[in-house]
Amino acid sequence: WQRALGVLQDLFHVTITPDAVTCRSLVRLCGETGRWATGLKVQEYLRQNINGSQDLHLACWSLAKLEVTHMPSIEKAGEETLATLLAGEHNVEDVVLLSWALATLGFPDCELVRRLIEAATAQASEMDLHLLSNLAWAFAALRAEDSAFEAIEMELQHRTGLVAHDSLSFDETLGFAEDVGGIMWALHFTGLLSSSMLGLVQTRLMKLGHTLDARHVGLLSLGATTTAKQDLVGSKT
């Protein structure tokens, strides 16, 4: 972290303004090494001086990454974030990252949490499955109302019905299963996982599994055929 901070200071000396990616990387590094006070200074610089730094999630995200437990800092970040949220200056990714940050910080039930849940619920249809999975975890940690999970459950039911099993690669299939599993965990954790949803997801995942098995068998057969041909050519020569 000291070397990274030195690089940041060198940039100032040659009048090069560090961008948001550089500062966020340093914030993350400070958090990983327990230098949260230094990280807060970097975060404050980022907030005040870099174009595009008014991301909805920035202040709380930085505190979460730094594992800060200093309540005045958390409360200040919450006030700033609420003002940004009320101004409508946010996008889908910001909402999910902020939800994660507040859940990680253990934010109490307050206006910021309630407003955030309202905004996230309204934008659930715009999120991909991975964002929905992260949001479901955050909602569970924030103890969101049942209506918030109903929106996520509806999206899950819709998305799983749209999946074309044959079109997904192996990695995409694993990612899909992991994201679905994350949402199912959140629903189960909150006691909202219905037997009908469980049955639906089990059926979808079984189909995906069968598709992967068929591909695996096909690859094995192709490999065996290729080996046999090579052996035949070798015996003739």
PDB file of C-alpha atoms in Angstrom:
ATOM      1  CA  TRP A   1       0.000   0.000   0.000  1.00  0.00           C
ATOM      2  CA  GLN A   2       2.892   2.392   0.690  1.00  0.00           C
ATOM      3  CA  ARG A   3       4.261   1.905  -2.812  1.00  0.00           C
ATOM      4  CA  ALA A   4       0.814   2.462  -4.316  1.00  0.00           C
ATOM      5  CA  LEU A   5       0.360   5.631  -2.267  1.00  0.00           C
ATOM      6  CA  GLY A   6       3.803   6.782  -3.417  1.00  0.00           C
ATOM      7  CA  VAL A   7       2.748   6.350  -7.043  1.00  0.00           C
ATOM      8  CA  LEU A   8      -0.342   8.456  -6.337  1.00  0.00           C
ATOM      9  CA  GLN A   9       1.815  11.219  -4.828  1.00  0.00           C
ATOM     10  CA  ASP A  10       4.188  11.067  -7.803  1.00  0.00           C
ATOM     11  CA  LEU A  11       1.250  11.704 -10.119  1.00  0.00           C
ATOM     12  CA  PHE A  12       0.474  14.908  -8.252  1.00  0.00           C
ATOM     13  CA  HIS A  13       4.096  16.052  -8.504  1.00  0.00           C
ATOM     14  CA  VAL A  14       4.020  15.787 -12.299  1.00  0.00           C
ATOM     15  CA  THR A  15       0.550  17.389 -12.414  1.00  0.00           C
ATOM     16  CA  ILE A  16      -1.188  14.236 -13.634  1.00  0.00           C
ATOM     17  CA  THR A  17      -4.638  13.799 -12.135  1.00  0.00           C
ATOM     18  CA  PRO A  18      -5.259  10.159 -11.103  1.00  0.00           C
ATOM     19  CA  ASP A  19      -8.488   8.747 -12.448  1.00  0.00           C
ATOM     20  CA  ALA A  20     -11.296   7.085 -10.506  1.00  0.00           C
ATOM     21  CA  VAL A  21     -10.037   3.566 -11.261  1.00  0.00           C
ATOM     22  CA  THR A  22      -6.637   4.356  -9.728  1.00  0.00           C
ATOM     23  CA  CYS A  23      -8.148   5.818  -6.572  1.00  0.00           C
ATOM     24  CA  ARG A  24     -10.653   3.007  -6.139  1.00  0.00           C
ATOM     25  CA  SER A  25      -7.898   0.446  -6.483  1.00  0.00           C
ATOM     26  CA  LEU A  26      -5.967   2.232  -3.743  1.00  0.00           C
ATOM     27  CA  VAL A  27      -9.084   2.338  -1.542  1.00  0.00           C
ATOM     28  CA  ARG A  28      -9.479  -1.415  -1.974  1.00  0.00           C
ATOM     29  CA  LEU A  29      -5.795  -1.989  -1.201  1.00  0.00           C
ATOM     30  CA  CYS A  30      -6.009   0.154   1.945  1.00  0.00           C
ATOM     31  CA  GLY A  31      -8.983  -1.904   3.079  1.00  0.00           C
ATOM     32  CA  GLU A  32      -7.158  -5.179   2.524  1.00  0.00           C
ATOM     33  CA  THR A  33      -4.183  -3.972   4.572  1.00  0.00           C
ATOM     34  CA  GLY A  34      -6.203  -2.373   7.381  1.00  0.00           C
ATOM     35  CA  ARG A  35      -5.221   1.214   6.478  1.00  0.00           C
ATOM     36  CA  TRP A  36      -8.753   2.562   6.612  1.00  0.00           C
ATOM     37  CA  ALA A  37      -7.751   6.091   7.683  1.00  0.00           C
ATOM     38  CA  THR A  38      -5.579   6.450   4.566  1.00  0.00           C
ATOM     39  CA  GLY A  39      -8.337   4.941   2.475  1.00  0.00           C
ATOM     40  CA  LEU A  40     -10.804   7.520   3.762  1.00  0.00           C
ATOM     41  CA  LYS A  41      -8.489  10.329   2.660  1.00  0.00           C
ATOM     42  CA  VAL A  42      -8.230   8.823  -0.826  1.00  0.00           C
ATOM     43  CA  GLN A  43     -11.993   8.395  -0.937  1.00  0.00           C
ATOM     44  CA  GLU A  44     -12.520  12.016   0.071  1.00  0.00           C
ATOM     45  CA  TYR A  45     -10.171  13.184  -2.670  1.00  0.00           C
ATOM     46  CA  LEU A  46     -12.013  11.011  -5.173  1.00  0.00           C
ATOM     47  CA  ARG A  47     -15.345  12.417  -4.086  1.00  0.00           C
ATOM     48  CA  GLN A  48     -14.285  16.049  -4.375  1.00  0.00           C
ATOM     49  CA  ASN A  49     -11.903  16.199  -7.316  1.00  0.00           C
ATOM     50  CA  ILE A  50     -12.485  13.536  -9.962  1.00  0.00           C
ATOM     51  CA  ASN A  51     -15.085  13.888 -12.690  1.00  0.00           C
ATOM     52  CA  GLY A  52     -17.774  11.258 -12.439  1.00  0.00           C
ATOM     53  CA  SER A  53     -16.959  10.616  -8.790  1.00  0.00           C
ATOM     54  CA  GLN A  54     -20.480  11.291  -7.576  1.00  0.00           C
ATOM     55  CA  ASP A  55     -21.454   7.661  -7.994  1.00  0.00           C
ATOM     56  CA  LEU A  56     -24.342   6.764  -5.737  1.00  0.00           C
ATOM     57  CA  HIS A  57     -22.468   3.914  -4.111  1.00  0.00           C
ATOM     58  CA  LEU A  58     -19.052   5.548  -3.787  1.00  0.00           C
ATOM     59  CA  ALA A  59     -18.958   6.763  -0.169  1.00  0.00           C
ATOM     60  CA  CYS A  60     -20.565   3.700   1.392  1.00  0.00           C
ATOM     61  CA  TRP A  61     -18.728   1.325  -0.965  1.00  0.00           C
ATOM     62  CA  SER A  62     -15.401   2.764   0.150  1.00  0.00           C
ATOM     63  CA  LEU A  63     -16.281   2.367   3.830  1.00  0.00           C
ATOM     64  CA  ALA A  64     -17.402  -1.215   3.258  1.00  0.00           C
ATOM     65  CA  LYS A  65     -14.208  -2.057   1.374  1.00  0.00           C
ATOM     66  CA  LEU A  66     -12.180  -0.470   4.169  1.00  0.00           C
ATOM     67  CA  GLU A  67     -14.182  -2.397   6.800  1.00  0.00           C
ATOM     68  CA  VAL A  68     -14.752   0.855   8.655  1.00  0.00           C
ATOM     69  CA  THR A  69     -16.758   0.662  11.891  1.00  0.00           C
ATOM     70  CA  HIS A  70     -16.405   4.358  12.760  1.00  0.00           C
ATOM     71  CA  MET A  71     -20.069   5.313  13.071  1.00  0.00           C
ATOM     72  CA  PRO A  72     -19.703   9.087  12.412  1.00  0.00           C
ATOM     73  CA  SER A  73     -17.990   8.300   9.089  1.00  0.00           C
ATOM     74  CA  ILE A  74     -20.732   5.833   8.204  1.00  0.00           C
ATOM     75  CA  GLU A  75     -23.485   8.303   9.112  1.00  0.00           C
ATOM     76  CA  LYS A  76     -21.864  11.054   7.022  1.00  0.00           C
ATOM     77  CA  ALA A  77     -21.546   8.736   4.041  1.00  0.00           C
ATOM     78  CA  GLY A  78     -25.182   7.752   4.496  1.00  0.00           C
ATOM     79  CA  GLU A  79     -26.341  11.365   4.463  1.00  0.00           C
ATOM     80  CA  GLU A  80     -24.407  12.121   1.281  1.00  0.00           C
ATOM     81  CA  THR A  81     -25.670   8.997  -0.398  1.00  0.00           C
ATOM     82  CA  LEU A  82     -29.287   9.691   0.533  1.00  0.00           C
ATOM     83  CA  ALA A  83     -29.058  13.140  -1.062  1.00  0.00           C
ATOM     84  CA  THR A  84     -27.742  11.607  -4.284  1.00  0.00           C
ATOM     85  CA  LEU A  85     -30.412   8.916  -4.248  1.00  0.00           C
ATOM     86  CA  LEU A  86     -33.211  11.437  -3.764  1.00  0.00           C
ATOM     87  CA  ALA A  87     -31.829  13.492  -6.650  1.00  0.00           C
ATOM     88  CA  GLY A  88     -32.241  10.471  -8.933  1.00  0.00           C
ATOM     89  CA  GLU A  89     -28.547  10.413  -9.870  1.00  0.00           C
ATOM     90  CA  HIS A  90     -28.025   6.674 -10.039  1.00  0.00           C
ATOM     91  CA  ASN A  91     -28.052   3.664 -12.323  1.00  0.00           C
ATOM     92  CA  VAL A  92     -28.781  -0.019 -11.844  1.00  0.00           C
ATOM     93  CA  GLU A  93     -25.199  -1.002 -10.987  1.00  0.00           C
ATOM     94  CA  ASP A  94     -24.967   1.826  -8.443  1.00  0.00           C
ATOM     95  CA  VAL A  95     -28.108   0.631  -6.695  1.00  0.00           C
ATOM     96  CA  VAL A  96     -26.841  -2.938  -6.373  1.00  0.00           C
ATOM     97  CA  LEU A  97     -23.368  -1.891  -5.201  1.00  0.00           C
ATOM     98  CA  LEU A  98     -24.908   0.446  -2.641  1.00  0.00           C
ATOM     99  CA  SER A  99     -27.193  -2.337  -1.417  1.00  0.00           C
ATOM    100  CA  TRP A 100     -24.142  -4.570  -0.949  1.00  0.00           C
ATOM    101  CA  ALA A 101     -22.260  -1.790   0.842  1.00  0.00           C
ATOM    102  CA  LEU A 102     -25.077  -1.014   3.275  1.00  0.00           C
ATOM    103  CA  ALA A 103     -25.577  -4.705   4.023  1.00  0.00           C
ATOM    104  CA  THR A 104     -21.831  -5.146   4.601  1.00  0.00           C
ATOM    105  CA  LEU A 105     -21.716  -2.124   6.904  1.00  0.00           C
ATOM    106  CA  GLY A 106     -24.699  -3.396   8.860  1.00  0.00           C
ATOM    107  CA  PHE A 107     -26.687  -0.221   8.239  1.00  0.00           C
ATOM    108  CA  PRO A 108     -29.659   0.160  10.575  1.00  0.00           C
ATOM    109  CA  ASP A 109     -33.184   0.547   9.273  1.00  0.00           C
ATOM    110  CA  CYS A 110     -33.350   4.186   8.186  1.00  0.00           C
ATOM    111  CA  GLU A 111     -34.640   6.400   5.397  1.00  0.00           C
ATOM    112  CA  LEU A 112     -31.624   5.627   3.211  1.00  0.00           C
ATOM    113  CA  VAL A 113     -32.238   1.872   3.415  1.00  0.00           C
ATOM    114  CA  ARG A 114     -35.959   2.257   2.761  1.00  0.00           C
ATOM    115  CA  ARG A 115     -35.411   4.576  -0.204  1.00  0.00           C
ATOM    116  CA  LEU A 116     -32.757   2.287  -1.621  1.00  0.00           C
ATOM    117  CA  ILE A 117     -34.994  -0.766  -1.420  1.00  0.00           C
ATOM    118  CA  GLU A 118     -37.742   1.163  -3.210  1.00  0.00           C
ATOM    119  CA  ALA A 119     -35.357   2.209  -5.993  1.00  0.00           C
ATOM    120  CA  ALA A 120     -33.881  -1.287  -6.351  1.00  0.00           C
ATOM    121  CA  THR A 121     -37.285  -2.944  -6.449  1.00  0.00           C
ATOM    122  CA  ALA A 122     -38.441  -0.562  -9.169  1.00  0.00           C
ATOM    123  CA  GLN A 123     -35.348  -1.344 -11.280  1.00  0.00           C
ATOM    124  CA  ALA A 124     -35.282  -5.121 -10.797  1.00  0.00           C
ATOM    125  CA  SER A 125     -36.438  -5.748 -14.377  1.00  0.00           C
ATOM    126  CA  GLU A 126     -33.372  -3.864 -15.691  1.00  0.00           C
ATOM    127  CA  MET A 127     -30.855  -6.052 -13.828  1.00  0.00           C
ATOM    128  CA  ASP A 128     -29.149  -9.137 -15.186  1.00  0.00           C
ATOM    129  CA  LEU A 129     -29.287 -12.345 -13.177  1.00  0.00           C
ATOM    130  CA  HIS A 130     -25.938 -11.734 -11.477  1.00  0.00           C
ATOM    131  CA  LEU A 131     -27.019  -8.313 -10.236  1.00  0.00           C
ATOM    132  CA  LEU A 132     -30.300  -9.796  -9.031  1.00  0.00           C
ATOM    133  CA  SER A 133     -28.394 -12.444  -7.078  1.00  0.00           C
ATOM    134  CA  ASN A 134     -26.241  -9.806  -5.363  1.00  0.00           C
ATOM    135  CA  LEU A 135     -29.314  -7.701  -4.670  1.00  0.00           C
ATOM    136  CA  ALA A 136     -31.164 -10.653  -3.139  1.00  0.00           C
ATOM    137  CA  TRP A 137     -28.276 -11.250  -0.713  1.00  0.00           C
ATOM    138  CA  ALA A 138     -28.212  -7.569   0.242  1.00  0.00           C
ATOM    139  CA  PHE A 139     -31.986  -7.492   0.733  1.00  0.00           C
ATOM    140  CA  ALA A 140     -31.758 -10.520   3.011  1.00  0.00           C
ATOM    141  CA  ALA A 141     -29.051  -8.834   5.105  1.00  0.00           C
ATOM    142  CA  LEU A 142     -31.002  -5.562   5.207  1.00  0.00           C
ATOM    143  CA  ARG A 143     -34.195  -7.417   6.164  1.00  0.00           C
ATOM    144  CA  ALA A 144     -36.191  -5.943   3.299  1.00  0.00           C
ATOM    145  CA  GLU A 145     -39.961  -6.255   3.179  1.00  0.00           C
ATOM    146  CA  ASP A 146     -41.554  -9.257   1.494  1.00  0.00           C
ATOM    147  CA  SER A 147     -42.661  -7.119  -1.460  1.00  0.00           C
ATOM    148  CA  ALA A 148     -39.028  -6.499  -2.406  1.00  0.00           C
ATOM    149  CA  PHE A 149     -38.362 -10.235  -2.626  1.00  0.00           C
ATOM    150  CA  GLU A 150     -41.564 -10.760  -4.587  1.00  0.00           C
ATOM    151  CA  ALA A 151     -40.144  -8.524  -7.329  1.00  0.00           C
ATOM    152  CA  ILE A 152     -36.927 -10.556  -7.409  1.00  0.00           C
ATOM    153  CA  GLU A 153     -38.841 -13.845  -7.422  1.00  0.00           C
ATOM    154  CA  MET A 154     -40.959 -12.679 -10.360  1.00  0.00           C
ATOM    155  CA  GLU A 155     -37.812 -11.765 -12.294  1.00  0.00           C
ATOM    156  CA  LEU A 156     -36.225 -15.116 -11.471  1.00  0.00           C
ATOM    157  CA  GLN A 157     -39.267 -16.977 -12.723  1.00  0.00           C
ATOM    158  CA  HIS A 158     -39.274 -14.911 -15.910  1.00  0.00           C
ATOM    159  CA  ARG A 159     -35.534 -15.237 -16.572  1.00  0.00           C
ATOM    160  CA  THR A 160     -35.361 -18.990 -16.019  1.00  0.00           C
ATOM    161  CA  GLY A 161     -38.175 -19.424 -18.500  1.00  0.00           C
ATOM    162  CA  LEU A 162     -36.230 -17.527 -21.162  1.00  0.00           C
ATOM    163  CA  VAL A 163     -33.043 -19.577 -20.896  1.00  0.00           C
ATOM    164  CA  ALA A 164     -32.184 -21.552 -24.020  1.00  0.00           C
ATOM    165  CA  HIS A 165     -30.264 -24.462 -22.543  1.00  0.00           C
ATOM    166  CA  ASP A 166     -28.469 -25.388 -25.750  1.00  0.00           C
ATOM    167  CA  SER A 167     -27.156 -21.854 -26.299  1.00  0.00           C
ATOM    168  CA  LEU A 168     -25.192 -21.522 -23.044  1.00  0.00           C
ATOM    169  CA  SER A 169     -21.513 -22.332 -22.856  1.00  0.00           C
ATOM    170  CA  PHE A 170     -20.146 -24.399 -19.982  1.00  0.00           C
ATOM    171  CA  ASP A 171     -18.989 -21.302 -18.076  1.00  0.00           C
ATOM    172  CA  GLU A 172     -22.279 -19.505 -18.744  1.00  0.00           C
ATOM    173  CA  THR A 173     -24.188 -22.502 -17.434  1.00  0.00           C
ATOM    174  CA  LEU A 174     -22.155 -22.540 -14.224  1.00  0.00           C
ATOM    175  CA  GLY A 175     -22.660 -18.789 -13.816  1.00  0.00           C
ATOM    176  CA  PHE A 176     -26.391 -19.157 -14.356  1.00  0.00           C
ATOM    177  CA  ALA A 177     -26.641 -21.939 -11.788  1.00  0.00           C
ATOM    178  CA  GLU A 178     -24.584 -19.958  -9.262  1.00  0.00           C
ATOM    179  CA  ASP A 179     -26.701 -16.818  -9.655  1.00  0.00           C
ATOM    180  CA  VAL A 180     -29.949 -18.762  -9.392  1.00  0.00           C
ATOM    181  CA  GLY A 181     -28.598 -20.533  -6.324  1.00  0.00           C
ATOM    182  CA  GLY A 182     -27.784 -17.172  -4.718  1.00  0.00           C
ATOM    183  CA  ILE A 183     -31.332 -15.929  -5.184  1.00  0.00           C
ATOM    184  CA  MET A 184     -32.772 -19.194  -3.899  1.00  0.00           C
ATOM    185  CA  TRP A 185     -30.574 -18.961  -0.806  1.00  0.00           C
ATOM    186  CA  ALA A 186     -31.857 -15.448  -0.079  1.00  0.00           C
ATOM    187  CA  LEU A 187     -35.481 -16.538  -0.497  1.00  0.00           C
ATOM    188  CA  HIS A 188     -34.913 -19.539   1.757  1.00  0.00           C
ATOM    189  CA  PHE A 189     -33.065 -17.434   4.349  1.00  0.00           C
ATOM    190  CA  THR A 190     -36.013 -15.064   4.599  1.00  0.00           C
ATOM    191  CA  GLY A 191     -38.580 -17.871   4.656  1.00  0.00           C
ATOM    192  CA  LEU A 192     -40.090 -16.799   1.344  1.00  0.00           C
ATOM    193  CA  LEU A 193     -39.050 -19.718  -0.868  1.00  0.00           C
ATOM    194  CA  SER A 194     -42.250 -21.326  -2.100  1.00  0.00           C
ATOM    195  CA  SER A 195     -42.492 -24.984  -3.052  1.00  0.00           C
ATOM    196  CA  SER A 196     -43.660 -23.989  -6.537  1.00  0.00           C
ATOM    197  CA  MET A 197     -40.582 -21.812  -7.109  1.00  0.00           C
ATOM    198  CA  LEU A 198     -38.321 -24.522  -5.752  1.00  0.00           C
ATOM    199  CA  GLY A 199     -39.862 -27.068  -8.112  1.00  0.00           C
ATOM    200  CA  LEU A 200     -39.582 -24.699 -11.078  1.00  0.00           C
ATOM    201  CA  VAL A 201     -35.910 -23.982 -10.496  1.00  0.00           C
ATOM    202  CA  GLN A 202     -35.090 -27.633  -9.876  1.00  0.00           C
ATOM    203  CA  THR A 203     -36.667 -28.530 -13.220  1.00  0.00           C
ATOM    204  CA  ARG A 204     -34.725 -25.804 -15.050  1.00  0.00           C
ATOM    205  CA  LEU A 205     -31.423 -26.816 -13.465  1.00  0.00           C
ATOM    206  CA  MET A 206     -32.015 -30.479 -14.236  1.00  0.00           C
ATOM    207  CA  LYS A 207     -32.514 -29.600 -17.908  1.00  0.00           C
ATOM    208  CA  LEU A 208     -29.280 -27.648 -17.865  1.00  0.00           C
ATOM    209  CA  GLY A 209     -27.536 -30.593 -16.245  1.00  0.00           C
ATOM    210  CA  HIS A 210     -28.841 -32.994 -18.868  1.00  0.00           C
ATOM    211  CA  THR A 211     -27.645 -30.650 -21.613  1.00  0.00           C
ATOM    212  CA  LEU A 212     -24.155 -30.539 -20.108  1.00  0.00           C
ATOM    213  CA  ASP A 213     -24.118 -34.331 -19.720  1.00  0.00           C
ATOM    214  CA  ALA A 214     -25.083 -34.782 -23.362  1.00  0.00           C
ATOM    215  CA  ARG A 215     -22.296 -32.464 -24.455  1.00  0.00           C
ATOM    216  CA  HIS A 216     -19.819 -34.289 -22.261  1.00  0.00           C
ATOM    217  CA  VAL A 217     -20.806 -37.661 -23.687  1.00  0.00           C
ATOM    218  CA  GLY A 218     -20.561 -36.226 -27.202  1.00  0.00           C
ATOM    219  CA  LEU A 219     -17.065 -34.925 -26.553  1.00  0.00           C
ATOM    220  CA  LEU A 220     -15.998 -38.282 -25.129  1.00  0.00           C
ATOM    221  CA  SER A 221     -17.372 -40.085 -28.181  1.00  0.00           C
ATOM    222  CA  LEU A 222     -15.609 -37.656 -30.501  1.00  0.00           C
ATOM    223  CA  GLY A 223     -12.365 -38.143 -28.626  1.00  0.00           C
ATOM    224  CA  ALA A 224     -12.679 -41.919 -28.757  1.00  0.00           C
ATOM    225  CA  THR A 225     -13.396 -41.827 -32.498  1.00  0.00           C
ATOM    226  CA  THR A 226     -10.397 -39.582 -33.145  1.00  0.00           C
ATOM    227  CA  THR A 227      -8.138 -41.858 -31.108  1.00  0.00           C
ATOM    228  CA  ALA A 228      -9.381 -44.932 -32.968  1.00  0.00           C
ATOM    229  CA  LYS A 229      -8.666 -43.289 -36.333  1.00  0.00           C
ATOM    230  CA  GLN A 230      -5.191 -42.322 -35.211  1.00  0.00           C
ATOM    231  CA  ASP A 231      -4.531 -45.893 -34.066  1.00  0.00           C
ATOM    232  CA  LEU A 232      -5.767 -47.239 -37.397  1.00  0.00           C
ATOM    233  CA  VAL A 233      -3.506 -44.895 -39.344  1.00  0.00           C
ATOM    234  CA  GLY A 234      -0.598 -45.828 -37.108  1.00  0.00           C
ATOM    235  CA  SER A 235      -1.115 -49.538 -37.650  1.00  0.00           C
ATOM    236  CA  LYS A 236      -1.179 -49.119 -41.440  1.00  0.00           C
ATOM    237  CA  THR A 237       2.079 -47.225 -41.430  1.00  0.00           C
TER     238      THR A 237
END
